[in-house]
Amino acid sequence: MAAKTPEQITDDLLRPLSGISGRYAVSAAFLAGVIVAALCAFFWQVYAGLGVSGLRWPVFWGFYITNFVFWIGLSHAGTLISAILRIANATWRRPVTRCAEVITVFALSIGATFPVIHLGRPWLAFWLFPYPSERGLWPNIRSPLLWDFFAINTYLMSSVTFLLLPMVPDLALIRDRATGWKKKIYGAVALGWTGTPKQWHRLETAMHIMAIAVIPVAVSVHSIVSWDFAMAPVPMWHSTIFAPYFVAGAIFSGIAALILAMALLRKLLRLEEYLLPIHFENLGKLLLVMSLLWFYFVFAERLTAWYGNETGEMAVFWVTQHGSYSPLFWAMVACNFLIPFPILAIKKLRTITGTAIASFTIVIGMWLERYLIIVPSLSHKYLTYSWGAYRPSWVEITITAGTFCAMGLLYMIFSKVVPIISIWELKAGLKERPQAAHAVAQPNEAGAD
Amino acid sequence: MGHQWGMAIDLDRCNGCEACVVACHAENNISTVGEDQAARSRVKHWIRVERYYEGEFPDVSVKFMPVFCQQCDAAPCEPVCPTFASYHTSEGLNGQVYNRCIGTRYCANACPYNARFFNFFNPVWEKPLNLQLNPDVSVREVGVMEKCTFCVQRIKAAEIQAAAEKRDLKDGELKPACVQSCPTRAMVFGDLSDPESEVSRLANSSRGTRLLGELGTRPKVTYLQRDSWHGSENA
Amino acid sequence: MERRDFLKISAVAGATAALEGCGNPDHQLIRFVPEEDMLPGVATWKPSICTLCPAGCGLLVRVMQGEAEVVRNGQLGLLKMGLAKKLEGNPAHPVNQGKLCPRGQAGLQVTYHPDRVKTPLARNGPRGSGQFREVSWDDAIKQLASQLSDLQGAKPDGTLALVTSPLRGQRKAIVNAFAASFKNAALVEFAFFDDGVIRAANAASFGHAMPPTVDLGQSNYVISFGADFLGTWNSPVAQSLAFGHMRKGRPGQRGKFVHFEPRISQTAASADEWIPVQPGAEGALALAIAHVIIAEKLRPAAAAGHAGSLIESWSQGLPDYAPEKVSAQVGVKPEKIARIAREAAAHDPAVAVIAGAATAHTNGLFSALAVNALNALLGSVGKPGGIVFAPGSPAAKDAGASLQTLISRISSGSSSVKSLLLYNANPLFAAPAAWGVRAALDKVPFIASFGSFIDDTSAQADLILPDHSPLESWLDDVPISGSAKTVVSVAPPAMNPLHDTRAMADVLLDAAHQVGGDLAKALPWKTYDEAIQAEFTALYKSQASRSAKDADEFWTNAKDQGGWWSAEESKAASIGVSGSGAAPKNAAPQFDGGTDQYPFHFLPFASQLLYDGSLAHLPWLQETPDPLSTAMWGSWVEINPATAAKLMIKQGDLVQVTSPHGSLEAPALITPGIAPDVIAMPVGQGHENFTRYATGRGANPISILSPALVEGTGSLAWASTRVKVQAVGRGKLILFGGSLSEASPELKHR
Ligand SMILES: Nc1nc2c(c(=O)[nH]1)N[C@H]1C(S)=C(S)[C@@H](COP(=O)(O)OP(=O)(O)OC[C@H]3O[C@@H](n4cnc5c(=O)[nH]c(N)nc54)[C@H](O)[C@@H]3O)O[C@H]1N2
Ligand SMILES: Nc1nc2c(c(=O)[nH]1)N[C@H]1C(S)=C(S)[C@@H](COP(=O)(O)OP(=O)(O)OC[C@H]3O[C@@H](n4cnc5c(=O)[nH]c(N)nc54)[C@H](O)[C@@H]3O)O[C@H]1N2
Ligand code: SF4
Ligand code: SF4
Ligand code: SF4
Ligand code: SF4
Ligand code: SF4
Ligand SMILES: [Mo]
């Protein structure tokens, strides 16, 4: 890294913004195609009725709510991690924070659509909003769905701010190099940044405040998501462990998602000199800790259920341990622990490829976890006569696929308009005071390039 | 008026005939969903007669248990509803306001009895089957939740009638459709706030149990457990 | 949004079309002047009669004003009219005392069924092609009359045949008189679940050719030999009421109920003790119980009187029926038999009932006589808590026999039936294929049906003269069981007809008067209701106890309360009465199909919801879960888990059931409530033609039954067939219930 001069950094990191490769166009088109298909599926569901999904009595929540929890979980990658790293002032974080924070914003926006997608009458979703209606009707604040509404909105707003603030200097940099209409647009979003010490000072203070403020928000979000379940007297839902269990799972899947994203960016945007093995090594260690934590939570949850031996819970317990849901259950354990643990524990395997593979299985495993929390419980509530089974329909599958593609496409577009690695923070890594960055921002020097 | 409507069901009388089920469909405009949707568990039986086998051939016994909304006094389906569509009425019923329901299905998950049913599609009555509809009961559109109401339309009608005649309701004068039809008189409906009512008496019977009462839902339906024969080979 | 939908639906629902969204075709409909001034939203209750099974329960119909799309003299329009909205039991009616069974509850859908025959139809295309054209009633009745007049007079060319459901009251009187005025006309009353065997047995034992009224309510010990008395047999609602009373209606006193049957029926499910018995061994079992009672001097053999004397070696105490001797044949442990005998003897009053498959083996008559003798021995005949017979006993009818003979005569050409009239009977569905009904129908030049629906048989008709729905029609009925009172039900129409239909009785009367001659003379009444009123005038004269001051008031009261019933109860039936007819010896049951090739007994049973199949067209009943299997919208084949394991059949597998007379396919339902050597299947589905809801759905077990009759009667021995089964693929089994048992982790897989 020391080999790189500020100018090289600027050039390397701005390169991805210029020009669109054929490969980029093709994959973007593909992703867009799937997204359009998902939109069609959704509108068909609105038109025909929720019956086109696989939902049924008594399994009233399925793929949609699974996706909701999954995406909200992923969103804990960025903001939370980068906030922690910022506060801990871990210098290796510098190339990582932005692509992490982007994950948060996109995953959160995607996750937040599912509570609407799954409604029986989505056109009335606005009744969840607290607004003075002509009938003086306010939503029911006792409902965890309302808590979701507030928590997710708060988290989304703070994450967006948390992403945008440190982008400003880089946007200014692009503005200064750009010409014509681009200059206008970047100029507008650069908020008149000139890099005066005063501005730098304000930016850093703001980042410090945000970094601290965003952590409790992030924790609250997944706690509340967990309470959507824990508040209902449903076997294996009604548990005090859910909030920390969900938060840990969220960070777990979040880090995995981050590692995957970084590995991809590294290849696709040729950022080999910036996203270094050390980053994957460190995040890999973090992931290892979370994997152990996850296993600990699952063990604790299962042990208490089994030891308590309450009839209702045991039905769900056994159906997941060795009943019809056991293949999925053991696949989840393999994906979240058995496979990643050795990879991440053994230093030799904790390579970029290694951590990427582990992260991949973890992302799958964590999706399965959410599915296995929701469906087996609902299909095996107390009265055995009312037991049922659930199978998703093509509509749910298409919409689910659509949201994964949406994540990819958004990420691709983002990396085309904003440097995915924070230029000024990297440079700041070179010198202690960010003078260099300040210097680059000088028009005359820019002209001299 | 302080009524607290409740029911008692004597499982020693119930013979699983299903009359209550059809009566409920007929009274409450519950739409039939047809073979394909039935195969996807989208049928809406506000009341169902649960059937449980015990033992192996030849020592098999069967238990029937009609299950429907227990009108819980601490109803898990109520606090979770974001629009107050599922709410508690002054007479202790769990009310369901179709107009207000946006179809989150949270209430149905929270209901430990799986007593709630969802309209996955708009209801259809192939003409002239539409003429069978009960004008006292609104029909439900796609995307809303529905369930046993204790035939609230009958309760209201009787209360209005009694009020018009400036008198109190007599015990037993008001019967939900299922109770009215039950050929074994297994079901008894009445006012739990009146200690003299038959339902109050049965609610305190030694055979009386509350379904999943241990969950703290405070159901307003009492199940009188199946009795056994007390005789012998020589009387 | 849903406001409009709500109103649109409620408008179509007969509330108001005026409020509807524009551009709706309903708007173009012309409005007819209201037929009656009803207050919108104000309900009136009118008495009627449930005709869906032989019990004849009394109804109250909730009628409210609504708007119906109807055709009046060729004009489609909206008519504000009184519409039936709900059926409830008539609390005043002695049989059902305000209660209804699920079938009765669903009766409303007969009236509003989308596939009702709305006008007279004449065949227009090859037979069975289902192609008909609408004709006017005048033309229809002319055509019928012309056909009939050919069969009138001294030298008729050909004969007349009528096949109807078992009839009662004035409809029976009219049909009988009508048939009688034709030279050697064949009048056949046919139903699959006919009570011919029980009538014959009761005629022989007690001199009453009718099913018993069982006073379960007062009984302390009930032994049922396969009688589905809580579900479909005899008078289920009356019996359910009494059952509830027996269990919990008498503080401190709870009767015991023991049920013998190879399968757990809905009734067996409520038993205190269900004991599987070898098919066809019910009679031997009853006599084994009697043996113990006599041997242990709990009752003297003589107590059984005439009913006992019909049984060989009864007076000697039935030496051949010692429990240990018959135990193997019966399949019940001797101790158990003895114990139940002692319990029954010790808990007076005790009563035994037999019906269903137990009377549908070739030795069914013997079994019924054996149970009659047991009842007599227990002293439960004509006593509270025992069996009595409703007053006025109609003559025994060998329904099945006469249909079978009629069919064989037609096929063999020995009888030249030129015209066949069908009413509420569906022989093509309800008779074994082996009887050859289809071939016989092809030989009949003219077939007319009075059905409200095109079913398997009426699809073969040349002329369809649609009857009113029961709610639109005058009705009268004389229940033969369910109450010990004299009951004569009557009901004026509860609502005006929706379609251009006419009551069968009125059509017969019209046709008769057009034909004139003896036929007209035989039928003095102008209309059906006139005939009913005549019946009540006669009843007024014959009844000593009556409140009404004259015949008119008697008639008016009867119409208002849904009939007339005596205050006092009949004590008819006593062991003294010597009946007629000799009893057959205990023949071992004959089964059709060798045990090696056909290892299983085939046990068809009445569906709690679809009854004998005549109700398969009602969506409410199709979608209501069967009480035990919880199956909806289809057939199933019940198999014992051990048997299934042996044959490698899994829940929901499509299995092929093959008898010597054919084979069918239906999904397997594995249940602990059936003997390993028995395969059971509900009757009701498998219509090749019966409205959009039933056509082509499921399989019809009747089609593969043996044609054998119950010895000494003309009733079909529908439980005497043996079958083999094999899995042939995956079936469509739609279950509502998840788990079989209350505390099991096993799962439902759909
Ligand atoms: N075509 C036609 N028009 C009519 C009538 C008719 O019969 N036909 N009837 C007239 C009569 S009698 C009346 S009272 C009016 C009623 O007119 P409206 O009151 O407009 O109709 P509604 O659909 O009952 O209620 C309006 C909206 O409120 C929604 N709503 C229900 N709960 C909530 C909630 O919690 N929050 C919010 N924000 N909205 C909620 C309903 O779903 C509906 O979308 O219509 C009048 N207009
Ligand atoms: N699901 C649901 N239920 C609702 C509502 C809802 O929004 N959704 N809204 C509620 C409200 S606000 C209202 S106002 C009611 C409205 O609903 P209702 O008033 O109960 O029913 P309507 O269909 O409006 O009309 C009632 C009766 O008036 C009769 N009628 C029509 N025209 C005439 C006439 O000219 N003369 C006479 N005598 N009778 C006539 C109709 O045939 C019908 O039988 O529904 C209430 N119920
Ligand atoms: S109607 Fe009565 S007897 Fe029949 S199933 Fe329902 S509760 Fe039981
Ligand atoms: S039974 Fe279920 S739906 Fe009814 S009140 Fe209780 S929780 Fe709510
Ligand atoms: S489905 Fe309807 S009633 Fe149930 S919680 Fe959601 S909005 Fe409330
Ligand atoms: S009380 Fe009314 S709504 Fe509830 S089950 Fe009985 S009939 Fe249905
Ligand atoms: S038993 Fe049921 S079907 Fe038969 S007459 Fe009575 S109500 Fe109707
Ligand atoms: Mo209104």
PDB file of N, CA, C and O in Angstrom, chain C residues 547-568:
ATOM      1  N   SER C 547    -107.744 -30.429  19.244  1.00  0.00           N
ATOM      2  CA  SER C 547    -108.047 -29.119  19.848  1.00  0.00           C
ATOM      3  C   SER C 547    -108.944 -28.305  18.903  1.00  0.00           C
ATOM      4  O   SER C 547    -109.768 -27.523  19.356  1.00  0.00           O
ATOM      5  N   ALA C 548    -108.729 -28.496  17.616  1.00  0.00           N
ATOM      6  CA  ALA C 548    -109.413 -27.635  16.641  1.00  0.00           C
ATOM      7  C   ALA C 548    -110.926 -27.834  16.705  1.00  0.00           C
ATOM      8  O   ALA C 548    -111.412 -28.927  16.961  1.00  0.00           O
ATOM      9  N   LYS C 549    -111.676 -26.726  16.402  1.00  0.00           N
ATOM     10  CA  LYS C 549    -113.134 -26.818  16.510  1.00  0.00           C
ATOM     11  C   LYS C 549    -113.745 -27.423  15.258  1.00  0.00           C
ATOM     12  O   LYS C 549    -114.781 -28.080  15.304  1.00  0.00           O
ATOM     13  N   ASP C 550    -113.083 -27.258  14.120  1.00  0.00           N
ATOM     14  CA  ASP C 550    -113.573 -27.940  12.917  1.00  0.00           C
ATOM     15  C   ASP C 550    -112.417 -28.299  11.985  1.00  0.00           C
ATOM     16  O   ASP C 550    -111.263 -27.938  12.233  1.00  0.00           O
ATOM     17  N   ALA C 551    -112.756 -28.980  10.920  1.00  0.00           N
ATOM     18  CA  ALA C 551    -111.724 -29.476  10.011  1.00  0.00           C
ATOM     19  C   ALA C 551    -110.885 -28.333   9.441  1.00  0.00           C
ATOM     20  O   ALA C 551    -109.671 -28.446   9.300  1.00  0.00           O
ATOM     21  N   ASP C 552    -111.546 -27.198   9.148  1.00  0.00           N
ATOM     22  CA  ASP C 552    -110.805 -26.065   8.575  1.00  0.00           C
ATOM     23  C   ASP C 552    -109.760 -25.553   9.560  1.00  0.00           C
ATOM     24  O   ASP C 552    -108.604 -25.331   9.219  1.00  0.00           O
ATOM     25  N   GLU C 553    -110.172 -25.407  10.834  1.00  0.00           N
ATOM     26  CA  GLU C 553    -109.225 -24.899  11.815  1.00  0.00           C
ATOM     27  C   GLU C 553    -108.102 -25.915  12.007  1.00  0.00           C
ATOM     28  O   GLU C 553    -106.918 -25.562  12.090  1.00  0.00           O
ATOM     29  N   PHE C 554    -108.468 -27.183  12.018  1.00  0.00           N
ATOM     30  CA  PHE C 554    -107.490 -28.266  12.145  1.00  0.00           C
ATOM     31  C   PHE C 554    -106.449 -28.134  11.039  1.00  0.00           C
ATOM     32  O   PHE C 554    -105.240 -28.155  11.263  1.00  0.00           O
ATOM     33  N   TRP C 555    -106.942 -27.915   9.833  1.00  0.00           N
ATOM     34  CA  TRP C 555    -106.087 -27.766   8.644  1.00  0.00           C
ATOM     35  C   TRP C 555    -105.214 -26.528   8.764  1.00  0.00           C
ATOM     36  O   TRP C 555    -103.995 -26.574   8.572  1.00  0.00           O
ATOM     37  N   THR C 556    -105.821 -25.423   9.181  1.00  0.00           N
ATOM     38  CA  THR C 556    -105.057 -24.171   9.304  1.00  0.00           C
ATOM     39  C   THR C 556    -103.957 -24.320  10.352  1.00  0.00           C
ATOM     40  O   THR C 556    -102.794 -23.980  10.102  1.00  0.00           O
ATOM     41  N   ASN C 557    -104.319 -24.879  11.508  1.00  0.00           N
ATOM     42  CA  ASN C 557    -103.303 -25.076  12.557  1.00  0.00           C
ATOM     43  C   ASN C 557    -102.160 -25.942  12.048  1.00  0.00           C
ATOM     44  O   ASN C 557    -100.983 -25.642  12.262  1.00  0.00           O
ATOM     45  N   ALA C 558    -102.548 -27.014  11.353  1.00  0.00           N
ATOM     46  CA  ALA C 558    -101.527 -27.941  10.855  1.00  0.00           C
ATOM     47  C   ALA C 558    -100.572 -27.201   9.929  1.00  0.00           C
ATOM     48  O   ALA C 558     -99.341 -27.321  10.041  1.00  0.00           O
ATOM     49  N   LYS C 559    -101.117 -26.383   9.016  1.00  0.00           N
ATOM     50  CA  LYS C 559    -100.256 -25.643   8.088  1.00  0.00           C
ATOM     51  C   LYS C 559     -99.353 -24.686   8.851  1.00  0.00           C
ATOM     52  O   LYS C 559     -98.201 -24.483   8.493  1.00  0.00           O
ATOM     53  N   ASP C 560     -99.882 -24.094   9.928  1.00  0.00           N
ATOM     54  CA  ASP C 560     -99.075 -23.104  10.666  1.00  0.00           C
ATOM     55  C   ASP C 560     -97.950 -23.767  11.445  1.00  0.00           C
ATOM     56  O   ASP C 560     -96.834 -23.248  11.494  1.00  0.00           O
ATOM     57  N   GLN C 561     -98.245 -24.926  12.069  1.00  0.00           N
ATOM     58  CA  GLN C 561     -97.202 -25.502  12.928  1.00  0.00           C
ATOM     59  C   GLN C 561     -96.399 -26.580  12.209  1.00  0.00           C
ATOM     60  O   GLN C 561     -95.447 -27.109  12.773  1.00  0.00           O
ATOM     61  N   GLY C 562     -96.743 -26.881  10.948  1.00  0.00           N
ATOM     62  CA  GLY C 562     -95.947 -27.833  10.182  1.00  0.00           C
ATOM     63  C   GLY C 562     -96.477 -29.250  10.258  1.00  0.00           C
ATOM     64  O   GLY C 562     -95.785 -30.187   9.868  1.00  0.00           O
ATOM     65  N   GLY C 563     -97.684 -29.409  10.739  1.00  0.00           N
ATOM     66  CA  GLY C 563     -98.272 -30.749  10.758  1.00  0.00           C
ATOM     67  C   GLY C 563     -99.149 -30.950  11.967  1.00  0.00           C
ATOM     68  O   GLY C 563     -99.433 -30.009  12.722  1.00  0.00           O
ATOM     69  N   TRP C 564     -99.591 -32.159  12.134  1.00  0.00           N
ATOM     70  CA  TRP C 564    -100.373 -32.506  13.318  1.00  0.00           C
ATOM     71  C   TRP C 564     -99.712 -33.696  13.991  1.00  0.00           C
ATOM     72  O   TRP C 564     -99.201 -34.587  13.317  1.00  0.00           O
ATOM     73  N   TRP C 565     -99.645 -33.671  15.307  1.00  0.00           N
ATOM     74  CA  TRP C 565     -99.118 -34.824  16.028  1.00  0.00           C
ATOM     75  C   TRP C 565     -99.938 -35.070  17.278  1.00  0.00           C
ATOM     76  O   TRP C 565    -100.410 -34.140  17.934  1.00  0.00           O
ATOM     77  N   SER C 566    -100.081 -36.350  17.570  1.00  0.00           N
ATOM     78  CA  SER C 566    -100.916 -36.722  18.711  1.00  0.00           C
ATOM     79  C   SER C 566    -100.229 -36.313  20.005  1.00  0.00           C
ATOM     80  O   SER C 566     -99.003 -36.192  20.056  1.00  0.00           O
ATOM     81  N   ALA C 567    -101.022 -36.106  21.041  1.00  0.00           N
ATOM     82  CA  ALA C 567    -100.444 -35.733  22.336  1.00  0.00           C
ATOM     83  C   ALA C 567     -99.765 -36.947  22.971  1.00  0.00           C
ATOM     84  O   ALA C 567     -98.643 -36.876  23.460  1.00  0.00           O
ATOM     85  N   GLU C 568    -100.457 -38.082  22.890  1.00  0.00           N
ATOM     86  CA  GLU C 568     -99.936 -39.268  23.604  1.00  0.00           C
ATOM     87  C   GLU C 568     -99.037 -40.091  22.691  1.00  0.00           C
ATOM     88  O   GLU C 568     -99.095 -39.982  21.472  1.00  0.00           O
TER      89      GLU C 568
END
